[in-house]
PDB file of C-alpha atoms in Angstrom:
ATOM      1  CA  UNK A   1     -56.598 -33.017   7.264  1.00  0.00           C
ATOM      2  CA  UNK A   2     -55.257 -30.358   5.145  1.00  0.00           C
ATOM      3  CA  UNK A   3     -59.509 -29.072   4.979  1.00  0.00           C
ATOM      4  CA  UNK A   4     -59.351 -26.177   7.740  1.00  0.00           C
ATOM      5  CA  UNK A   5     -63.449 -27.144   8.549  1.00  0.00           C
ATOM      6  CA  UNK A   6     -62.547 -30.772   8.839  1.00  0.00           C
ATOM      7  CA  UNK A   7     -59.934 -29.874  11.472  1.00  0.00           C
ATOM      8  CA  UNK A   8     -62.008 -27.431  13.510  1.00  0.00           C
ATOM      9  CA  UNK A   9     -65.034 -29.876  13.400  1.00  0.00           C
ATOM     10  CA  UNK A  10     -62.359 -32.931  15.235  1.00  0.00           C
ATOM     11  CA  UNK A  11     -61.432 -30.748  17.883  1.00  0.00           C
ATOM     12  CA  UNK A  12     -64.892 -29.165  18.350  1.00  0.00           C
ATOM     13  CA  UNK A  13     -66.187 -32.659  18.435  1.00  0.00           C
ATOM     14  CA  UNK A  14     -63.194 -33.178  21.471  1.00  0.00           C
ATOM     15  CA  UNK A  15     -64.367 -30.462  23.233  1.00  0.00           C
ATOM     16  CA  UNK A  16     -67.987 -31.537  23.344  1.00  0.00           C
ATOM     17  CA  UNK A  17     -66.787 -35.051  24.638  1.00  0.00           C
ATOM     18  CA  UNK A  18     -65.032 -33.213  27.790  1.00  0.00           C
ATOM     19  CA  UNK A  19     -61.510 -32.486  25.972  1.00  0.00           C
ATOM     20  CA  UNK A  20     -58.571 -33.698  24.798  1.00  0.00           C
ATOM     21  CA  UNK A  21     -55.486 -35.326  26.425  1.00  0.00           C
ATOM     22  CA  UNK A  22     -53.836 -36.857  23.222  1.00  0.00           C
ATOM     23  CA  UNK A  23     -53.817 -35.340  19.927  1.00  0.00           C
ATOM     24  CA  UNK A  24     -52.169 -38.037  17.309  1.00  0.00           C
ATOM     25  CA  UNK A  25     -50.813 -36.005  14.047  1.00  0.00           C
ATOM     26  CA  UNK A  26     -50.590 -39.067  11.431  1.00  0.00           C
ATOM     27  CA  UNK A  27     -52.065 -38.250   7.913  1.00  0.00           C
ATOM     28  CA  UNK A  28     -49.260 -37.949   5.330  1.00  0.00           C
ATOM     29  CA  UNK A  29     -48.833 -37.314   1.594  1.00  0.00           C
ATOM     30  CA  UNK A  30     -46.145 -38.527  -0.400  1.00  0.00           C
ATOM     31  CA  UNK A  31     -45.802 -35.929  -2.734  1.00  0.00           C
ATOM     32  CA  UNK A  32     -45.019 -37.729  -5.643  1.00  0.00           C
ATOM     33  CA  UNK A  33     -46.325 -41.626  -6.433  1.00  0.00           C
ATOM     34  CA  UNK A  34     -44.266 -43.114  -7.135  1.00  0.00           C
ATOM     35  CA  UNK A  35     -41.330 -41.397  -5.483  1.00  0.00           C
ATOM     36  CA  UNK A  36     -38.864 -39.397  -8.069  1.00  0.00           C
ATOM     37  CA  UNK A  37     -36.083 -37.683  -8.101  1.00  0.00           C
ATOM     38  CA  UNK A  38     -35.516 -33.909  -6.720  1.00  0.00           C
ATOM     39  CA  UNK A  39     -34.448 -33.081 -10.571  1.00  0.00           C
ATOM     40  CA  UNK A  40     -37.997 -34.405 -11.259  1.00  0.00           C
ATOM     41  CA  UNK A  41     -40.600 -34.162  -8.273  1.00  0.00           C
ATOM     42  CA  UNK A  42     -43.542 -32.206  -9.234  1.00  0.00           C
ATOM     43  CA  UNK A  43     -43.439 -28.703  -7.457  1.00  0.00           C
ATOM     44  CA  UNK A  44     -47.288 -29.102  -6.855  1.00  0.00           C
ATOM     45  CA  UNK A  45     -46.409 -32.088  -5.104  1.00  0.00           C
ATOM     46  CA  UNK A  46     -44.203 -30.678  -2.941  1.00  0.00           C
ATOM     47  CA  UNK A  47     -46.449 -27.967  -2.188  1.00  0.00           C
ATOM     48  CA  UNK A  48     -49.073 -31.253  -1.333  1.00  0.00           C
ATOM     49  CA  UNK A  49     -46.909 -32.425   1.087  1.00  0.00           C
ATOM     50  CA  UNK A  50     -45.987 -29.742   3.035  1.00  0.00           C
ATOM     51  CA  UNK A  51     -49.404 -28.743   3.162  1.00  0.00           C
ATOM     52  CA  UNK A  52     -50.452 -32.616   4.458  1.00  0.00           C
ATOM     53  CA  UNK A  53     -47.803 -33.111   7.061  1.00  0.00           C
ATOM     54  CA  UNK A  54     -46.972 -29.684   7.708  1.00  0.00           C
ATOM     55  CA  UNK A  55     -49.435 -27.270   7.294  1.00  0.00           C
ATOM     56  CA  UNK A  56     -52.546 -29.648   8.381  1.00  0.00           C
ATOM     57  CA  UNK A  57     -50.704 -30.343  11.556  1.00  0.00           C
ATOM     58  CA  UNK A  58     -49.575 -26.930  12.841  1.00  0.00           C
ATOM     59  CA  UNK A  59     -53.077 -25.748  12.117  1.00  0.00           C
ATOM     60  CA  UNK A  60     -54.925 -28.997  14.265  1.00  0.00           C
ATOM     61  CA  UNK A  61     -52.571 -28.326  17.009  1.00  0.00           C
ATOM     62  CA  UNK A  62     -53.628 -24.685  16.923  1.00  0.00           C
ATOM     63  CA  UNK A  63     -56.757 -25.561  17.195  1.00  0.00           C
ATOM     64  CA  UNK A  64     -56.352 -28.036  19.621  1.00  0.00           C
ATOM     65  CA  UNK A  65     -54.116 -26.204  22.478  1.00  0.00           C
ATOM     66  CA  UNK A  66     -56.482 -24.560  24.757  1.00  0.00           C
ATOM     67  CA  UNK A  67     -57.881 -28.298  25.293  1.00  0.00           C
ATOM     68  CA  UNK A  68     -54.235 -29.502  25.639  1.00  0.00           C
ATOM     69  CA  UNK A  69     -53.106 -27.278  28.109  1.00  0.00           C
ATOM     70  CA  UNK A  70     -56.393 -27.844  29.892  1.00  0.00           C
ATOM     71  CA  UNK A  71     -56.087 -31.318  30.377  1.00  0.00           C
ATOM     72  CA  UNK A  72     -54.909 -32.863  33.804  1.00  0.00           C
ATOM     73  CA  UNK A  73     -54.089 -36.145  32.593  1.00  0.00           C
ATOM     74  CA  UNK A  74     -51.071 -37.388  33.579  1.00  0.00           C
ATOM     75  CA  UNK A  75     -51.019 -40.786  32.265  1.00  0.00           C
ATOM     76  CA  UNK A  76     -53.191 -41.232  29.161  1.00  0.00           C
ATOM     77  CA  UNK A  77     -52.827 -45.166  28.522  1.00  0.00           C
ATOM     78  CA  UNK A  78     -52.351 -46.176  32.065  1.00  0.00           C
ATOM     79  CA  UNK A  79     -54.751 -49.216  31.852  1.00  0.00           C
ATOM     80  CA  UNK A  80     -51.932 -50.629  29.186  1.00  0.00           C
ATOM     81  CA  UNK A  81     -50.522 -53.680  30.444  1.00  0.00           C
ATOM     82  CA  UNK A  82     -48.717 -55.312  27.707  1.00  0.00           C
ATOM     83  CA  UNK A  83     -44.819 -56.070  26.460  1.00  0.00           C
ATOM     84  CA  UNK A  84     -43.990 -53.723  24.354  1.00  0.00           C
ATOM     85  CA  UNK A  85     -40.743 -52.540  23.182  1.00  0.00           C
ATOM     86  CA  UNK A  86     -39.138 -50.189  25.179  1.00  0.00           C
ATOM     87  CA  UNK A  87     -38.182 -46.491  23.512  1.00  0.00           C
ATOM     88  CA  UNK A  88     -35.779 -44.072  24.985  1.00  0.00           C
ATOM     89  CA  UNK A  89     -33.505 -44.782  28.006  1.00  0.00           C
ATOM     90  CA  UNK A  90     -31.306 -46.365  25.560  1.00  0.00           C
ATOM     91  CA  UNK A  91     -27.887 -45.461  24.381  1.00  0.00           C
ATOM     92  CA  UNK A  92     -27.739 -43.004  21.513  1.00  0.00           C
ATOM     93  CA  UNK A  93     -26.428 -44.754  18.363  1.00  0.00           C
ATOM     94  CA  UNK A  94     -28.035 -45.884  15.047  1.00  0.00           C
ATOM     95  CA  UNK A  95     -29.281 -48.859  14.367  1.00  0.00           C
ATOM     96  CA  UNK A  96     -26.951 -50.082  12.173  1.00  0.00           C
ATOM     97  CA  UNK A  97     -24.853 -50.159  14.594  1.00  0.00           C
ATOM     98  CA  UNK A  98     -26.039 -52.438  16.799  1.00  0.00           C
ATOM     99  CA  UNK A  99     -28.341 -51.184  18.955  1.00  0.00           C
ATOM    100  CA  UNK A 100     -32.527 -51.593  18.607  1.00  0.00           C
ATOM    101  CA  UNK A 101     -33.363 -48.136  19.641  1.00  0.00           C
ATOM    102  CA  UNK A 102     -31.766 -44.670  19.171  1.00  0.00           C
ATOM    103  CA  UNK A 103     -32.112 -40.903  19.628  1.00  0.00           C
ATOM    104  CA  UNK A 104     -33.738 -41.065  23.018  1.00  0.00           C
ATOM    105  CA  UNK A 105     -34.838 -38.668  25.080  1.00  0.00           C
ATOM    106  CA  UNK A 106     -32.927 -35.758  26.379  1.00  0.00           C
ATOM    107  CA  UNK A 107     -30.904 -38.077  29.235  1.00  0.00           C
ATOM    108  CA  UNK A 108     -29.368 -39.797  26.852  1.00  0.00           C
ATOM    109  CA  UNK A 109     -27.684 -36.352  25.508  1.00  0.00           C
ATOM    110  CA  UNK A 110     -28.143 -37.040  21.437  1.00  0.00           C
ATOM    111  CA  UNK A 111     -28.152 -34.440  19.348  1.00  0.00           C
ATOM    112  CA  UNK A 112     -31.494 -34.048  18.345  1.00  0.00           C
ATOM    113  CA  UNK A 113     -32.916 -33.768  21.547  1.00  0.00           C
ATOM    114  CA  UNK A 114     -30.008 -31.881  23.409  1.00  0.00           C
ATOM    115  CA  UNK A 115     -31.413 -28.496  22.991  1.00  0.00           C
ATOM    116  CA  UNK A 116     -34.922 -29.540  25.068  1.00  0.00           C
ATOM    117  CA  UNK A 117     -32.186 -29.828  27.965  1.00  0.00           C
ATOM    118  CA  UNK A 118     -32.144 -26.688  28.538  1.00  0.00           C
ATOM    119  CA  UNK A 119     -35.515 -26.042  28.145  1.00  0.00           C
ATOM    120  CA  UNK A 120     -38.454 -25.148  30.832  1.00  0.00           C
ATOM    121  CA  UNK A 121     -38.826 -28.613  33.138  1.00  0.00           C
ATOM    122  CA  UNK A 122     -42.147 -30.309  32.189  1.00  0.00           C
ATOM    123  CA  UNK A 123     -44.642 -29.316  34.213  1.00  0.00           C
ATOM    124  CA  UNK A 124     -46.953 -32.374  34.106  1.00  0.00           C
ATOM    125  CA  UNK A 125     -50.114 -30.148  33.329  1.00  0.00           C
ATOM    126  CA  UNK A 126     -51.170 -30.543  29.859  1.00  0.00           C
ATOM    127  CA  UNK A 127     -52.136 -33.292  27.362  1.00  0.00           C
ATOM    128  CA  UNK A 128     -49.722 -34.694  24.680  1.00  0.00           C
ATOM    129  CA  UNK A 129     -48.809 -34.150  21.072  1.00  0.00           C
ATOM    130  CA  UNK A 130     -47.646 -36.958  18.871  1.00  0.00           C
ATOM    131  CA  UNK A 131     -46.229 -36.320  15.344  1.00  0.00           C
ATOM    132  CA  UNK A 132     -45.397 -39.849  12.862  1.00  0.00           C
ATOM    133  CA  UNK A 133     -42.034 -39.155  11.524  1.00  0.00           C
ATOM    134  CA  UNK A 134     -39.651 -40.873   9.781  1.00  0.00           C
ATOM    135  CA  UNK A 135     -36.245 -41.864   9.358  1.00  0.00           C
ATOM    136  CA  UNK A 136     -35.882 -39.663   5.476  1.00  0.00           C
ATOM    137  CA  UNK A 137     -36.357 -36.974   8.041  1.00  0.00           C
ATOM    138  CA  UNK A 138     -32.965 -36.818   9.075  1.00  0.00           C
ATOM    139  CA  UNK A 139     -31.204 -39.443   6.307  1.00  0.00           C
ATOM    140  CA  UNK A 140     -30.800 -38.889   2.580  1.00  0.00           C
ATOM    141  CA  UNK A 141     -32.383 -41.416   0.374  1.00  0.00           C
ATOM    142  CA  UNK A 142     -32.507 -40.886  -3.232  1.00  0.00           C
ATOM    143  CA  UNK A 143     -36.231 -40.174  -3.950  1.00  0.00           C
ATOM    144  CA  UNK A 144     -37.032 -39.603  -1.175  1.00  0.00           C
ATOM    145  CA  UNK A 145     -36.165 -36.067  -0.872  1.00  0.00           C
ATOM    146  CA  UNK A 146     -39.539 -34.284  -1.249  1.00  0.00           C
ATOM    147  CA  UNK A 147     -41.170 -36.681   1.264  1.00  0.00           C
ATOM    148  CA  UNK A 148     -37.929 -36.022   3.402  1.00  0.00           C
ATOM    149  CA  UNK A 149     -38.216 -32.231   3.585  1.00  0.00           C
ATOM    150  CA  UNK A 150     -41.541 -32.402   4.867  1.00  0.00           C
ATOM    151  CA  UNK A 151     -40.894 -34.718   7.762  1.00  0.00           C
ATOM    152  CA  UNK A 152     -38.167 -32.787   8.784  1.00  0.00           C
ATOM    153  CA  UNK A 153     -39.764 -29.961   8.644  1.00  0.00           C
ATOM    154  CA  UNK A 154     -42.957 -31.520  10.876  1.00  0.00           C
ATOM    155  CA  UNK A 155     -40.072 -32.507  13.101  1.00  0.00           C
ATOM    156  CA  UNK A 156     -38.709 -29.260  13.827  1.00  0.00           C
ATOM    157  CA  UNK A 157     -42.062 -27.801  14.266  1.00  0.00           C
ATOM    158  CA  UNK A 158     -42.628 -30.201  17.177  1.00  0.00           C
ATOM    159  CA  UNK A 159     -39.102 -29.466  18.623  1.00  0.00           C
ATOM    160  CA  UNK A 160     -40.126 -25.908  18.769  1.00  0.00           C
ATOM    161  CA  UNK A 161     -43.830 -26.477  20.194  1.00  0.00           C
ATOM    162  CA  UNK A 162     -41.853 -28.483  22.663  1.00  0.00           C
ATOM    163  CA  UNK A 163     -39.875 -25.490  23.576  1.00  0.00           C
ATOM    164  CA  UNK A 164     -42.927 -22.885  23.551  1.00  0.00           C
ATOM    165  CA  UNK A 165     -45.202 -25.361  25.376  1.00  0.00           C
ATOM    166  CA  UNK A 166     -43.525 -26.892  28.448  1.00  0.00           C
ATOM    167  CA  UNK A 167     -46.750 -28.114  30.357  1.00  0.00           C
ATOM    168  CA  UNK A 168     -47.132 -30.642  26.980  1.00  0.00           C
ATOM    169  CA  UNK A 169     -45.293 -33.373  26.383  1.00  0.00           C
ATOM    170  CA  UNK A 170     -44.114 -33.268  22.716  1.00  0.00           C
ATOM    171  CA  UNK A 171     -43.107 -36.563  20.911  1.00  0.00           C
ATOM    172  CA  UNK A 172     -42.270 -36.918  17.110  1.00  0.00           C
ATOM    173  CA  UNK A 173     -41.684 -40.726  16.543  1.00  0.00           C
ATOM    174  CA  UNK A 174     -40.068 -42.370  13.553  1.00  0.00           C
ATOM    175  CA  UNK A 175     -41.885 -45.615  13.409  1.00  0.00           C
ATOM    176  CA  UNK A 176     -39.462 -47.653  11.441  1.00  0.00           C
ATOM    177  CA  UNK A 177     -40.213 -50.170   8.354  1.00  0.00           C
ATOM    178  CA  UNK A 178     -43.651 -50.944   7.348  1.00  0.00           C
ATOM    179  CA  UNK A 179     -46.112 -52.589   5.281  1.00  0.00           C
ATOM    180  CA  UNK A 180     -47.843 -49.493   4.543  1.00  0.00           C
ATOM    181  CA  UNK A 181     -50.191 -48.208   1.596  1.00  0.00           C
ATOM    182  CA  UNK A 182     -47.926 -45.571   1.597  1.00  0.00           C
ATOM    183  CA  UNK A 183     -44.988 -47.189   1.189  1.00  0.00           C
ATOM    184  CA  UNK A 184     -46.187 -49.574  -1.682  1.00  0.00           C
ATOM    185  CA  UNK A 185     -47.355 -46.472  -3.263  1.00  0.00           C
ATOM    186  CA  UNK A 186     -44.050 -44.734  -3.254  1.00  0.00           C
ATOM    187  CA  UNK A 187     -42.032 -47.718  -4.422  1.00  0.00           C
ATOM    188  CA  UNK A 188     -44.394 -49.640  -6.202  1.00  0.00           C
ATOM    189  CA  UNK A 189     -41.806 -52.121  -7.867  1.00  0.00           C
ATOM    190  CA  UNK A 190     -40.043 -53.331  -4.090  1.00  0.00           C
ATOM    191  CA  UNK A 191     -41.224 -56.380  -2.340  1.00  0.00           C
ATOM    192  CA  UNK A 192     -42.305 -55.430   1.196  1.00  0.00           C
ATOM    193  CA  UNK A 193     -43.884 -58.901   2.118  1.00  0.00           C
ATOM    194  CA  UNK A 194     -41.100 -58.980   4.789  1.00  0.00           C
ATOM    195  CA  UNK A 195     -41.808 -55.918   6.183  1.00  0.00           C
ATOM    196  CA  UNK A 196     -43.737 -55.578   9.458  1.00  0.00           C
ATOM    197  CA  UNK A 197     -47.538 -54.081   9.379  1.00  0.00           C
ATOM    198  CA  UNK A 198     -48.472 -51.144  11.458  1.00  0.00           C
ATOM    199  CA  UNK A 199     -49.911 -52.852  14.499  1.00  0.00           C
ATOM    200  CA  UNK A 200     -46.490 -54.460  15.427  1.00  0.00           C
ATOM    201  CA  UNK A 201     -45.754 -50.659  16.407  1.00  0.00           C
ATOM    202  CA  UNK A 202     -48.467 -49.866  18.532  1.00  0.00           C
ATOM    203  CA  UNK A 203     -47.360 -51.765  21.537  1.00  0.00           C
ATOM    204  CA  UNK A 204     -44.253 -49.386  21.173  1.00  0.00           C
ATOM    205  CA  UNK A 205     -46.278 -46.271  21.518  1.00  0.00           C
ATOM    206  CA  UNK A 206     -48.193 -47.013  24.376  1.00  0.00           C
ATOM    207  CA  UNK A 207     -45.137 -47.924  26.165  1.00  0.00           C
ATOM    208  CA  UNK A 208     -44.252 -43.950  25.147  1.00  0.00           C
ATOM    209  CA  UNK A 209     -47.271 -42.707  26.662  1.00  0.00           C
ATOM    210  CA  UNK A 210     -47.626 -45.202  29.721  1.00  0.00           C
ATOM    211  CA  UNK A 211     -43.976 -43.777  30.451  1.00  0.00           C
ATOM    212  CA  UNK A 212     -45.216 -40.497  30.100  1.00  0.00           C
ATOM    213  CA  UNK A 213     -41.266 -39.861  28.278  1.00  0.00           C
ATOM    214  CA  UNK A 214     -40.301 -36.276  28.301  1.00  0.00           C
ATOM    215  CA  UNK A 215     -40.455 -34.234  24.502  1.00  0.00           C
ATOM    216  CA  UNK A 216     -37.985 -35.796  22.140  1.00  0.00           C
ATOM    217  CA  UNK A 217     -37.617 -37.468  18.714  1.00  0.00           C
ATOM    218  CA  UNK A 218     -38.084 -40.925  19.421  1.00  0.00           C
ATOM    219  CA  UNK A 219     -37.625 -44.297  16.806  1.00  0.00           C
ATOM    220  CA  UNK A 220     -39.878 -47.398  17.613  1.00  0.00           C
ATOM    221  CA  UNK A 221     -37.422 -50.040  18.340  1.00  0.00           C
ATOM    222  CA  UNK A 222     -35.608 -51.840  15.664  1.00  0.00           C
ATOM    223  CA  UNK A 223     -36.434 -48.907  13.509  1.00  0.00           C
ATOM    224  CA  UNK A 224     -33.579 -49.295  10.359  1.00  0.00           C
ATOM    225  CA  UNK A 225     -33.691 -48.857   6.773  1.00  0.00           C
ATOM    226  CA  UNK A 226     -32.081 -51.107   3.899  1.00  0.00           C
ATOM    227  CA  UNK A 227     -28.696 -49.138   2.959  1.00  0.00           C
ATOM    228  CA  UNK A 228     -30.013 -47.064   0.427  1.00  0.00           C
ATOM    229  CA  UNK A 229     -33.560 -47.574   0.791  1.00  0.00           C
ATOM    230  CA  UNK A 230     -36.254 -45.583   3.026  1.00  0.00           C
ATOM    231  CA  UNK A 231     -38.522 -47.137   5.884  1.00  0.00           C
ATOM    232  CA  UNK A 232     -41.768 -47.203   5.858  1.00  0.00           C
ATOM    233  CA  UNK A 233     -43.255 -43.726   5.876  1.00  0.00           C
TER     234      UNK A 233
END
């Protein structure tokens, strides 16, 4: 993703197919493998990762706006007809203490998503933007610091495209523990046999989309991190 010809050859393949309603932003680099320290994380690294989750994104969606605002699709998984865990409309609260989801959408009056409040109404015109966060976005874990900076960062990027682009809906979702590649890559030496694998989440984000849920930071539910460890990134 972070090849400018690779992205302008996905959405120019969109574009041939009749457009684009959804555009999923989920490649990530870890910047250092395994994680380190800040006193120690590679600068080039850094510079990796920023450019993978940051960078790679801002320039797809680029790319991929004039389909997104041309799209008329207001329900993009509608033929979904699952049980899926329910995100947003919750009360606001961690989930350590307590409660299975948190940071929901703006009616729920957190603080992450309080500013979109006051924000232009969505219009129910355009597609949808979805970014894969994660919780060392807005938590400090040792190591995890490098890795961190970059999610946050992707995550304010979509608050502000949510701002600047009203007729899109604009999700960033921390998806909570998994058994990733990812993760067994930036802490080799932990046993993650107990953590769920990807799919489990999947019912979770189609609920999002069925729901059509205004722009927010949302967490799959359940999404919570070992004190002092990271989720799944």
């Amino acid at each position: 993703m972070a090849d400018g010809g690779h992205r302008a050859a996905l959405v120019a393949a969109a574009a041939e197919l009749g457009g684009l309603d959804l555009l999923v932003n989920n490649a990530s680099a870890l910047g250092a493998a395994p994680l380190v320290r800040l006193a120690e994380h590679p600068l080039d690294g850094l510079r990796r990762a920023l450019e993978v989750n940051v960078v790679a994104p801002l320039g797809l969606i680029q790319l991929a706006l004039p389909l997104l605002r041309n799209s008329t699709h207001g329900s993009y998984l509608s033929s979904y007809e699952g049980e899926a865990p329910y995100i947003g409309e919750a009360p606001s609260g961690r989930p350590d203490e307590g409660s299975e989801t948190y940071e929901a959408h703006t009616a729920c009056g957190n603080s992450y998503n309080s500013y979109l409040s006051d924000s232009t109404p969505y219009a129910g015109a355009g597609g949808a933007v979805l970014c894969l966060s994660s919780d060392a976005a807005v938590e400090a874990y040792p190591t995890w610091g490098g890795y961190g900076a970059s999610k946050a960062a992707l995550d304010q990027l979509s608050a502000v495209l949510a701002v600047e682009e009203p007729a899109l809906r604009v999700w960033w979702v921390d998806p909570g523990d998994m058994r990733t590649e990812l993760y067994a890559a930036a802490v080799p030496d932990d046993d993650d046999s107990g953590r769920p694998l990807p799919g489990t989440v999947v019912p979770a984000l189609l609920r999002l989309l069925d729901g059509a849920a205004p722009s927010g930071r949302y967490p799959a539910a359940g999404a919570a991190a070992p004190a002092g460890t990271g989720s799944a990134r």
